[in-house]
mmCIF file with all atom_site columns, C-alpha atoms in Angstrom:
data_model
loop_
_atom_site.group_PDB
_atom_site.id
_atom_site.type_symbol
_atom_site.label_atom_id
_atom_site.label_alt_id
_atom_site.label_comp_id
_atom_site.label_asym_id
_atom_site.label_entity_id
_atom_site.label_seq_id
_atom_site.pdbx_PDB_ins_code
_atom_site.Cartn_x
_atom_site.Cartn_y
_atom_site.Cartn_z
_atom_site.occupancy
_atom_site.B_iso_or_equiv
_atom_site.pdbx_formal_charge
_atom_site.auth_seq_id
_atom_site.auth_comp_id
_atom_site.auth_asym_id
_atom_site.auth_atom_id
_atom_site.pdbx_PDB_model_num
ATOM 1   C CA . MET B 1 1   ? -16.099 -29.777 -9.679  1.00 27.00 ? 1   MET B CA 1
ATOM 2   C CA . PRO B 1 2   ? -17.206 -26.145 -9.594  1.00 33.00 ? 2   PRO B CA 1
ATOM 3   C CA . TRP B 1 3   ? -13.900 -24.802 -8.234  1.00 32.00 ? 3   TRP B CA 1
ATOM 4   C CA . LYS B 1 4   ? -11.854 -26.087 -11.184 1.00 37.00 ? 4   LYS B CA 1
ATOM 5   C CA . LYS B 1 5   ? -11.090 -23.813 -14.132 1.00 38.00 ? 5   LYS B CA 1
ATOM 6   C CA . ASN B 1 6   ? -8.783  -24.931 -16.929 1.00 38.00 ? 6   ASN B CA 1
ATOM 7   C CA . GLY B 1 7   ? -7.115  -27.520 -14.710 1.00 42.00 ? 7   GLY B CA 1
ATOM 8   C CA . LEU B 1 8   ? -6.203  -24.968 -12.021 1.00 42.00 ? 8   LEU B CA 1
ATOM 9   C CA . ASN B 1 9   ? -8.030  -24.252 -8.809  1.00 49.00 ? 9   ASN B CA 1
ATOM 10  C CA . ALA B 1 10  ? -10.223 -21.152 -8.835  1.00 48.00 ? 10  ALA B CA 1
ATOM 11  C CA . ALA B 1 11  ? -7.720  -18.961 -6.978  1.00 48.00 ? 11  ALA B CA 1
ATOM 12  C CA . ALA B 1 12  ? -4.981  -19.743 -9.487  1.00 48.00 ? 12  ALA B CA 1
ATOM 13  C CA . ALA B 1 13  ? -7.257  -19.200 -12.484 1.00 55.00 ? 13  ALA B CA 1
ATOM 14  C CA . GLU B 1 14  ? -8.588  -15.874 -11.227 1.00 75.00 ? 14  GLU B CA 1
ATOM 15  C CA . ARG B 1 15  ? -5.235  -14.567 -9.948  1.00 86.00 ? 15  ARG B CA 1
ATOM 16  C CA . HIS B 1 16  ? -6.556  -12.680 -6.950  1.00 89.00 ? 16  HIS B CA 1
ATOM 17  C CA . TYR B 1 17  ? -3.889  -10.427 -5.440  1.00 91.00 ? 17  TYR B CA 1
ATOM 18  C CA . ASP B 1 18  ? -3.942  -9.071  -1.905  1.00 88.00 ? 18  ASP B CA 1
ATOM 19  C CA . THR B 1 19  ? -2.277  -5.730  -2.585  1.00 87.00 ? 19  THR B CA 1
ATOM 20  C CA . GLU B 1 20  ? -1.300  -2.941  -0.221  1.00 86.00 ? 20  GLU B CA 1
ATOM 21  C CA . ASN B 1 21  ? -2.919  0.361   -1.142  1.00 86.00 ? 21  ASN B CA 1
ATOM 22  C CA . ASN B 1 22  ? -1.763  2.363   1.870   1.00 88.00 ? 22  ASN B CA 1
ATOM 23  C CA . PRO B 1 23  ? 1.662   1.111   2.995   1.00 92.00 ? 23  PRO B CA 1
ATOM 24  C CA . ILE B 1 24  ? 3.218   2.214   6.291   1.00 93.00 ? 24  ILE B CA 1
ATOM 25  C CA . LEU B 1 25  ? 6.402   4.296   6.166   1.00 95.00 ? 25  LEU B CA 1
ATOM 26  C CA . ILE B 1 26  ? 8.786   2.514   8.544   1.00 95.00 ? 26  ILE B CA 1
ATOM 27  C CA . GLY B 1 27  ? 12.199  3.929   7.736   1.00 95.00 ? 27  GLY B CA 1
ATOM 28  C CA . TYR B 1 28  ? 14.730  5.625   5.538   1.00 95.00 ? 28  TYR B CA 1
ATOM 29  C CA . TRP B 1 29  ? 17.060  3.097   3.960   1.00 92.00 ? 29  TRP B CA 1
ATOM 30  C CA . ASN B 1 30  ? 17.161  1.171   0.625   1.00 87.00 ? 30  ASN B CA 1
ATOM 31  C CA . PRO B 1 31  ? 18.176  4.101   -1.621  1.00 91.00 ? 31  PRO B CA 1
ATOM 32  C CA . ASN B 1 32  ? 16.351  4.499   -4.935  1.00 92.00 ? 32  ASN B CA 1
ATOM 33  C CA . GLU B 1 33  ? 13.825  1.650   -4.391  1.00 89.00 ? 33  GLU B CA 1
ATOM 34  C CA . CYS B 1 34  ? 10.951  4.153   -4.231  1.00 91.00 ? 34  CYS B CA 1
ATOM 35  C CA . GLY B 1 35  ? 12.328  6.546   -6.806  1.00 90.00 ? 35  GLY B CA 1
ATOM 36  C CA . ARG B 1 36  ? 15.445  8.492   -7.593  1.00 92.00 ? 36  ARG B CA 1
ATOM 37  C CA . ASN B 1 37  ? 17.295  9.635   -4.472  1.00 91.00 ? 37  ASN B CA 1
ATOM 38  C CA . LYS B 1 38  ? 14.526  8.356   -2.162  1.00 93.00 ? 38  LYS B CA 1
ATOM 39  C CA . LYS B 1 39  ? 15.381  6.192   0.826   1.00 94.00 ? 39  LYS B CA 1
ATOM 40  C CA . ASP B 1 40  ? 11.808  5.515   1.950   1.00 95.00 ? 40  ASP B CA 1
ATOM 41  C CA . THR B 1 41  ? 10.989  2.007   3.136   1.00 95.00 ? 41  THR B CA 1
ATOM 42  C CA . TYR B 1 42  ? 7.390   0.861   3.499   1.00 95.00 ? 42  TYR B CA 1
ATOM 43  C CA . ALA B 1 43  ? 5.680   -2.133  5.104   1.00 94.00 ? 43  ALA B CA 1
ATOM 44  C CA . ARG B 1 44  ? 2.305   -3.764  4.548   1.00 91.00 ? 44  ARG B CA 1
ATOM 45  C CA . HIS B 1 45  ? -0.588  -3.571  6.934   1.00 85.00 ? 45  HIS B CA 1
ATOM 46  C CA . THR B 1 46  ? -1.861  -6.925  8.051   1.00 80.00 ? 46  THR B CA 1
ATOM 47  C CA . ILE B 1 47  ? -5.120  -7.372  6.183   1.00 67.00 ? 47  ILE B CA 1
ATOM 48  C CA . GLY B 1 48  ? -8.042  -9.722  6.542   1.00 56.00 ? 48  GLY B CA 1
ATOM 49  C CA . GLU B 1 49  ? -9.418  -11.174 9.730   1.00 53.00 ? 49  GLU B CA 1
ATOM 50  C CA . LEU B 1 50  ? -7.418  -11.705 12.897  1.00 54.00 ? 50  LEU B CA 1
ATOM 51  C CA . GLN B 1 51  ? -6.793  -15.414 13.352  1.00 54.00 ? 51  GLN B CA 1
ATOM 52  C CA . ASN B 1 52  ? -3.860  -17.656 14.178  1.00 52.00 ? 52  ASN B CA 1
ATOM 53  C CA . SER B 1 53  ? -2.634  -17.473 10.606  1.00 59.00 ? 53  SER B CA 1
ATOM 54  C CA . SER B 1 54  ? -3.584  -15.011 7.927   1.00 62.00 ? 54  SER B CA 1
ATOM 55  C CA . GLY B 1 55  ? -3.532  -16.150 4.292   1.00 77.00 ? 55  GLY B CA 1
ATOM 56  C CA . ARG B 1 56  ? -2.529  -13.869 1.435   1.00 88.00 ? 56  ARG B CA 1
ATOM 57  C CA . TYR B 1 57  ? -2.438  -14.351 -2.334  1.00 93.00 ? 57  TYR B CA 1
ATOM 58  C CA . GLY B 1 58  ? 0.228   -12.751 -4.510  1.00 95.00 ? 58  GLY B CA 1
ATOM 59  C CA . ASN B 1 59  ? 3.579   -13.275 -6.148  1.00 96.00 ? 59  ASN B CA 1
ATOM 60  C CA . ALA B 1 60  ? 6.643   -14.871 -4.622  1.00 97.00 ? 60  ALA B CA 1
ATOM 61  C CA . THR B 1 61  ? 10.069  -13.967 -5.984  1.00 97.00 ? 61  THR B CA 1
ATOM 62  C CA . TRP B 1 62  ? 13.622  -15.041 -5.233  1.00 96.00 ? 62  TRP B CA 1
ATOM 63  C CA . TYR B 1 63  ? 16.275  -12.477 -4.437  1.00 94.00 ? 63  TYR B CA 1
ATOM 64  C CA . ASN B 1 64  ? 19.234  -14.109 -2.710  1.00 95.00 ? 64  ASN B CA 1
ATOM 65  C CA . THR B 1 65  ? 21.320  -17.242 -2.244  1.00 96.00 ? 65  THR B CA 1
ATOM 66  C CA . SER B 1 66  ? 22.096  -16.723 1.450   1.00 97.00 ? 66  SER B CA 1
ATOM 67  C CA . GLY B 1 67  ? 19.089  -18.397 3.062   1.00 97.00 ? 67  GLY B CA 1
ATOM 68  C CA . LYS B 1 68  ? 17.020  -15.227 3.539   1.00 97.00 ? 68  LYS B CA 1
ATOM 69  C CA . ASN B 1 69  ? 13.212  -15.431 3.320   1.00 98.00 ? 69  ASN B CA 1
ATOM 70  C CA . ALA B 1 70  ? 11.378  -12.136 3.629   1.00 97.00 ? 70  ALA B CA 1
ATOM 71  C CA . LEU B 1 71  ? 7.878   -10.897 4.332   1.00 96.00 ? 71  LEU B CA 1
ATOM 72  C CA . PRO B 1 72  ? 6.882   -7.239  3.854   1.00 95.00 ? 72  PRO B CA 1
ATOM 73  C CA . TYR B 1 73  ? 5.206   -6.711  7.246   1.00 93.00 ? 73  TYR B CA 1
ATOM 74  C CA . ARG B 1 74  ? 6.399   -4.562  10.155  1.00 92.00 ? 74  ARG B CA 1
ATOM 75  C CA . ASN B 1 75  ? 8.892   -6.434  12.321  1.00 92.00 ? 75  ASN B CA 1
ATOM 76  C CA . GLY B 1 76  ? 9.616   -3.745  14.913  1.00 91.00 ? 76  GLY B CA 1
ATOM 77  C CA . SER B 1 77  ? 12.616  -2.331  13.079  1.00 90.00 ? 77  SER B CA 1
ATOM 78  C CA . SER B 1 78  ? 11.899  1.278   12.239  1.00 93.00 ? 78  SER B CA 1
ATOM 79  C CA . THR B 1 79  ? 13.404  4.750   12.166  1.00 93.00 ? 79  THR B CA 1
ATOM 80  C CA . THR B 1 80  ? 10.019  6.524   12.054  1.00 94.00 ? 80  THR B CA 1
ATOM 81  C CA . GLY B 1 81  ? 8.399   5.355   15.286  1.00 90.00 ? 81  GLY B CA 1
ATOM 82  C CA . GLN B 1 82  ? 6.380   2.569   13.582  1.00 87.00 ? 82  GLN B CA 1
ATOM 83  C CA . ASN B 1 83  ? 7.868   0.009   15.947  1.00 88.00 ? 83  ASN B CA 1
ATOM 84  C CA . LYS B 1 84  ? 4.838   -2.269  16.158  1.00 89.00 ? 84  LYS B CA 1
ATOM 85  C CA . VAL B 1 85  ? 5.306   -5.857  15.104  1.00 91.00 ? 85  VAL B CA 1
ATOM 86  C CA . ASP B 1 86  ? 2.761   -7.330  12.689  1.00 89.00 ? 86  ASP B CA 1
ATOM 87  C CA . VAL B 1 87  ? 4.771   -10.441 11.828  1.00 91.00 ? 87  VAL B CA 1
ATOM 88  C CA . LYS B 1 88  ? 7.691   -11.425 14.025  1.00 91.00 ? 88  LYS B CA 1
ATOM 89  C CA . MET B 1 89  ? 11.151  -12.138 12.720  1.00 95.00 ? 89  MET B CA 1
ATOM 90  C CA . ASN B 1 90  ? 12.238  -15.786 12.917  1.00 96.00 ? 90  ASN B CA 1
ATOM 91  C CA . ILE B 1 91  ? 8.687   -17.172 12.866  1.00 94.00 ? 91  ILE B CA 1
ATOM 92  C CA . ASN B 1 92  ? 7.761   -20.045 10.582  1.00 96.00 ? 92  ASN B CA 1
ATOM 93  C CA . PHE B 1 93  ? 5.286   -19.356 7.799   1.00 95.00 ? 93  PHE B CA 1
ATOM 94  C CA . THR B 1 94  ? 3.905   -21.499 5.021   1.00 96.00 ? 94  THR B CA 1
ATOM 95  C CA . ILE B 1 95  ? 4.105   -20.605 1.349   1.00 97.00 ? 95  ILE B CA 1
ATOM 96  C CA . ARG B 1 96  ? 2.425   -22.490 -1.481  1.00 97.00 ? 96  ARG B CA 1
ATOM 97  C CA . ASP B 1 97  ? 3.017   -22.372 -5.229  1.00 97.00 ? 97  ASP B CA 1
ATOM 98  C CA . VAL B 1 98  ? -0.666  -22.329 -6.179  1.00 96.00 ? 98  VAL B CA 1
ATOM 99  C CA . ASP B 1 99  ? -0.154  -23.632 -9.717  1.00 95.00 ? 99  ASP B CA 1
ATOM 100 C CA . LYS B 1 100 ? 2.084   -26.521 -8.667  1.00 96.00 ? 100 LYS B CA 1
ATOM 101 C CA . ASN B 1 101 ? 0.106   -27.104 -5.433  1.00 96.00 ? 101 ASN B CA 1
ATOM 102 C CA . LYS B 1 102 ? 3.351   -27.500 -3.504  1.00 97.00 ? 102 LYS B CA 1
ATOM 103 C CA . ALA B 1 103 ? 3.933   -25.928 -0.096  1.00 97.00 ? 103 ALA B CA 1
ATOM 104 C CA . SER B 1 104 ? 6.809   -25.454 2.295   1.00 97.00 ? 104 SER B CA 1
ATOM 105 C CA . THR B 1 105 ? 7.118   -24.083 5.814   1.00 97.00 ? 105 THR B CA 1
ATOM 106 C CA . ILE B 1 106 ? 10.080  -21.754 6.139   1.00 97.00 ? 106 ILE B CA 1
ATOM 107 C CA . LYS B 1 107 ? 11.480  -19.186 8.558   1.00 97.00 ? 107 LYS B CA 1
ATOM 108 C CA . ARG B 1 108 ? 11.046  -15.451 8.120   1.00 97.00 ? 108 ARG B CA 1
ATOM 109 C CA . ASN B 1 109 ? 14.504  -13.998 8.676   1.00 97.00 ? 109 ASN B CA 1
ATOM 110 C CA . ASP B 1 110 ? 14.413  -10.826 6.582   1.00 96.00 ? 110 ASP B CA 1
ATOM 111 C CA . PHE B 1 111 ? 12.209  -7.851  5.682   1.00 94.00 ? 111 PHE B CA 1
ATOM 112 C CA . GLY B 1 112 ? 10.974  -7.169  2.184   1.00 92.00 ? 112 GLY B CA 1
ATOM 113 C CA . PRO B 1 113 ? 10.065  -6.457  -0.451  1.00 93.00 ? 113 PRO B CA 1
ATOM 114 C CA . ASN B 1 114 ? 9.756   -2.729  0.099   1.00 94.00 ? 114 ASN B CA 1
ATOM 115 C CA . GLN B 1 115 ? 6.075   -1.824  -0.367  1.00 94.00 ? 115 GLN B CA 1
ATOM 116 C CA . CYS B 1 116 ? 6.667   1.509   -2.116  1.00 94.00 ? 116 CYS B CA 1
ATOM 117 C CA . PRO B 1 117 ? 3.348   3.067   -3.180  1.00 91.00 ? 117 PRO B CA 1
ATOM 118 C CA . GLY B 1 118 ? 2.633   2.213   -6.801  1.00 86.00 ? 118 GLY B CA 1
ATOM 119 C CA . SER B 1 119 ? 5.725   0.048   -7.185  1.00 87.00 ? 119 SER B CA 1
ATOM 120 C CA . ARG B 1 120 ? 6.076   -3.206  -9.069  1.00 83.00 ? 120 ARG B CA 1
ATOM 121 C CA . TYR B 1 121 ? 6.333   -4.936  -5.693  1.00 89.00 ? 121 TYR B CA 1
ATOM 122 C CA . ALA B 1 122 ? 2.679   -4.260  -4.789  1.00 88.00 ? 122 ALA B CA 1
ATOM 123 C CA . LYS B 1 123 ? 1.753   -7.833  -5.758  1.00 92.00 ? 123 LYS B CA 1
ATOM 124 C CA . VAL B 1 124 ? 4.776   -9.482  -4.084  1.00 95.00 ? 124 VAL B CA 1
ATOM 125 C CA . ILE B 1 125 ? 3.937   -11.126 -0.759  1.00 94.00 ? 125 ILE B CA 1
ATOM 126 C CA . ALA B 1 126 ? 7.229   -12.975 -0.174  1.00 96.00 ? 126 ALA B CA 1
ATOM 127 C CA . ASP B 1 127 ? 10.872  -12.754 -1.252  1.00 97.00 ? 127 ASP B CA 1
ATOM 128 C CA . LEU B 1 128 ? 12.549  -16.138 -1.028  1.00 98.00 ? 128 LEU B CA 1
ATOM 129 C CA . ASP B 1 129 ? 15.947  -17.714 -1.040  1.00 97.00 ? 129 ASP B CA 1
ATOM 130 C CA . LYS B 1 130 ? 16.765  -19.183 -4.472  1.00 98.00 ? 130 LYS B CA 1
ATOM 131 C CA . THR B 1 131 ? 16.849  -22.763 -3.135  1.00 97.00 ? 131 THR B CA 1
ATOM 132 C CA . VAL B 1 132 ? 13.405  -22.470 -1.503  1.00 97.00 ? 132 VAL B CA 1
ATOM 133 C CA . PHE B 1 133 ? 12.012  -20.879 -4.670  1.00 98.00 ? 133 PHE B CA 1
ATOM 134 C CA . LYS B 1 134 ? 13.384  -23.687 -6.855  1.00 98.00 ? 134 LYS B CA 1
ATOM 135 C CA . ASP B 1 135 ? 12.131  -26.404 -4.494  1.00 97.00 ? 135 ASP B CA 1
ATOM 136 C CA . LEU B 1 136 ? 8.594   -25.021 -4.665  1.00 97.00 ? 136 LEU B CA 1
ATOM 137 C CA . HIS B 1 137 ? 8.464   -23.919 -8.295  1.00 97.00 ? 137 HIS B CA 1
ATOM 138 C CA . GLY B 1 138 ? 10.849  -26.327 -10.034 1.00 97.00 ? 138 GLY B CA 1
ATOM 139 C CA . ASN B 1 139 ? 13.056  -23.647 -11.601 1.00 96.00 ? 139 ASN B CA 1
ATOM 140 C CA . THR B 1 140 ? 14.387  -20.174 -10.909 1.00 96.00 ? 140 THR B CA 1
ATOM 141 C CA . SER B 1 141 ? 14.297  -18.849 -14.468 1.00 95.00 ? 141 SER B CA 1
ATOM 142 C CA . ASP B 1 142 ? 10.680  -17.696 -14.100 1.00 94.00 ? 142 ASP B CA 1
ATOM 143 C CA . GLY B 1 143 ? 11.737  -15.427 -11.231 1.00 95.00 ? 143 GLY B CA 1
ATOM 144 C CA . VAL B 1 144 ? 8.189   -15.257 -9.881  1.00 96.00 ? 144 VAL B CA 1
ATOM 145 C CA . PHE B 1 145 ? 5.276   -17.580 -9.112  1.00 97.00 ? 145 PHE B CA 1
ATOM 146 C CA . TYR B 1 146 ? 1.717   -17.084 -7.934  1.00 97.00 ? 146 TYR B CA 1
ATOM 147 C CA . SER B 1 147 ? 1.493   -18.059 -4.281  1.00 96.00 ? 147 SER B CA 1
ATOM 148 C CA . ARG B 1 148 ? -0.426  -18.130 -1.059  1.00 94.00 ? 148 ARG B CA 1
ATOM 149 C CA . THR B 1 149 ? 1.098   -17.536 2.347   1.00 93.00 ? 149 THR B CA 1
ATOM 150 C CA . LEU B 1 150 ? -0.146  -18.512 5.785   1.00 91.00 ? 150 LEU B CA 1
ATOM 151 C CA . VAL B 1 151 ? 1.529   -16.190 8.259   1.00 90.00 ? 151 VAL B CA 1
ATOM 152 C CA . PRO B 1 152 ? 1.162   -16.084 12.051  1.00 87.00 ? 152 PRO B CA 1
ATOM 153 C CA . LEU B 1 153 ? 0.189   -12.545 13.053  1.00 83.00 ? 153 LEU B CA 1
ATOM 154 C CA . GLU B 1 154 ? 1.265   -10.590 16.114  1.00 81.00 ? 154 GLU B CA 1
ATOM 155 C CA . ASN B 1 155 ? -1.095  -7.649  15.473  1.00 78.00 ? 155 ASN B CA 1
ATOM 156 C CA . TRP B 1 156 ? -3.963  -7.201  13.085  1.00 73.00 ? 156 TRP B CA 1
ATOM 157 C CA . ASN B 1 157 ? -4.172  -3.932  11.167  1.00 68.00 ? 157 ASN B CA 1
ATOM 158 C CA . PRO B 1 158 ? -3.346  -1.847  14.264  1.00 64.00 ? 158 PRO B CA 1
#
């Protein structure tokens, strides 16, 4: 099969990342995430083609044990006037561990990770609850896995 490489599908073998090169400043909270004494908070643009669901490749991480699952797109919460909604809060989205080929549909109920320009979060497309992360990936000790999301969009790169 031409799409197989070393036992992984082509996307997993090539590790394509949909990164944000020009994030949108949406507010001033989360001290020090974007540098010392900075409170800037950034969101992703929606990228790709407008369709019912937009797929992205990147890393998924876990960051809490309180049932929060986050996507880094504008949700209407802003202190800078960027009140558009790209991806609604409390919508269901699908996330897949590409290497394990296991997917789950979960609810977006948080914002993040902060898309600070040049930060280590540029490749992170979802922050998950520890239980969801473990269910998909099999452990939490890795802290990160290569994933694909399918996310219903409200706006496309407005």
